[in-house]
Amino acid sequence: MNFPPKIQAISIAKTGGPEVLERVELPFPIIQPGHLVIKVHYIGVNFIDIYYREGVYAADKFPFVIGKEASGTVVGLPTDPAVLNDPDYQKRGYREGGLVSVEIMGTYAEYLSIPWKTVYSAPDSISPLIAAASLIQGVTTISFMEEAYNVQKGDFILIHTVAGGLGTLMCQLAKSRGAIVIGTTSTKEKGEYAKKNGADHVILYKEEDTVARVLEITNGEGVHAIFDGVGKDTFESDFRMIRRKGTLVSVGNASGPVPPFPPLKLTEKNVKLLRPAMAGYTNTASEVLYYGNALFTLLSNKTLKPRIHKEYPFTTEGVRDAHNDLTSGKTIGKVVIKVSD
């Protein structure tokens, strides 16, 4: 296939607010023998994009193409015979024209050339939109609820916040496992959505005392596990809502990073504290295959049903609007950017 010499991408020349995002023209990515070449259809927007844009996570150089998630069509296969003969590669079933999801830095671009091990082959039953909207949050949900804390039937699970893209999928998976889901969110509209999505109890944190409500619901014992994507603003109160021998999973930093704290804080209730990352559970080719298969099975049988908040155009203003909306607290479900048909 003949590729264009130039592509469009969204990059930042420095850290800052959404105004640092700019659509730029770049050379077509260098194609390595072990790479797949992907024509991007949709980009999934995540808080990790915000963290890199703001400098919470450090970019290795500037200008820096941000983004960690996308879906697209395979337009070029590896040429390295060692890769083509690798049993793990062969299990993926890659083919030109096949739909894939990708999880790698630099996805805000029209084309990607990336190592095959980071590419998830999607079945024909999944649309490009859902493939982009569900990869990171879906695999995060499944791996965190298996390995960070293995959610069981009858567990009380607290999710901060339950109406976002990640919270939506965590609520669905926890309910499918028989847990009692308590979710926090900001507005009545989001609360109604969370209840329809399966949450047993919804707490409007701007109007209610979250700690008091959680302890009331759990008869004073607290929850078995907390999945907290908020960070700084909820971390202290989490220790009042977790039960003895409970597990606190710090998922994200939407309100800012968790400040330093003394480890002795964990001893009062023998609490387990984790700050995992999806990449730590999908480090090997076999792990990527396992969690990819698990995700697409749960999407196909409708156990996981991602909600799309809105599709934004692949323009400077469109991407800025997507970032503004994601951080405003107004979104319900997943924010995506449409790049191509």
PDB file of N, CA and C in Angstrom, residues 4 20 22 52 93 108 142 163 206 232 287 323:
ATOM      1  N   PRO A   4       0.612   8.082   2.539  1.00  0.00           N
ATOM      2  CA  PRO A   4       0.872   9.501   2.305  1.00  0.00           C
ATOM      3  C   PRO A   4       2.165   9.928   2.996  1.00  0.00           C
ATOM      4  N   VAL A  20      -3.027  24.453  24.736  1.00  0.00           N
ATOM      5  CA  VAL A  20      -1.737  24.007  24.194  1.00  0.00           C
ATOM      6  C   VAL A  20      -1.916  22.913  23.136  1.00  0.00           C
ATOM      7  N   GLU A  22      -2.735  21.439  19.643  1.00  0.00           N
ATOM      8  CA  GLU A  22      -2.726  21.980  18.286  1.00  0.00           C
ATOM      9  C   GLU A  22      -2.709  20.839  17.270  1.00  0.00           C
ATOM     10  N   TYR A  52      -0.839  14.017  30.988  1.00  0.00           N
ATOM     11  CA  TYR A  52       0.331  14.351  30.162  1.00  0.00           C
ATOM     12  C   TYR A  52       0.263  15.795  29.680  1.00  0.00           C
ATOM     13  N   GLY A  93      -4.390 -13.376  14.964  1.00  0.00           N
ATOM     14  CA  GLY A  93      -5.220 -13.353  13.771  1.00  0.00           C
ATOM     15  C   GLY A  93      -5.247 -12.020  13.049  1.00  0.00           C
ATOM     16  N   TYR A 108      -3.231  10.289  19.036  1.00  0.00           N
ATOM     17  CA  TYR A 108      -3.972  11.390  18.406  1.00  0.00           C
ATOM     18  C   TYR A 108      -3.364  11.666  17.029  1.00  0.00           C
ATOM     19  N   ILE A 142     -11.626  -4.957  33.937  1.00  0.00           N
ATOM     20  CA  ILE A 142     -11.531  -6.409  34.091  1.00  0.00           C
ATOM     21  C   ILE A 142     -10.300  -6.793  34.912  1.00  0.00           C
ATOM     22  N   ALA A 163     -20.555   7.383  37.204  1.00  0.00           N
ATOM     23  CA  ALA A 163     -21.208   7.719  35.931  1.00  0.00           C
ATOM     24  C   ALA A 163     -20.238   8.090  34.819  1.00  0.00           C
ATOM     25  N   LYS A 206     -22.188  16.140  46.313  1.00  0.00           N
ATOM     26  CA  LYS A 206     -22.323  17.572  46.552  1.00  0.00           C
ATOM     27  C   LYS A 206     -23.473  17.887  47.501  1.00  0.00           C
ATOM     28  N   LYS A 232      -7.061  12.902  45.159  1.00  0.00           N
ATOM     29  CA  LYS A 232      -6.783  13.772  46.310  1.00  0.00           C
ATOM     30  C   LYS A 232      -8.025  14.087  47.141  1.00  0.00           C
ATOM     31  N   GLU A 287      -0.734 -11.977  28.232  1.00  0.00           N
ATOM     32  CA  GLU A 287      -1.654 -11.174  29.044  1.00  0.00           C
ATOM     33  C   GLU A 287      -2.531 -10.278  28.161  1.00  0.00           C
ATOM     34  N   HIS A 323     -11.347  17.813  25.759  1.00  0.00           N
ATOM     35  CA  HIS A 323     -10.617  17.899  27.026  1.00  0.00           C
ATOM     36  C   HIS A 323     -11.360  18.759  28.029  1.00  0.00           C
TER      37      HIS A 323
END
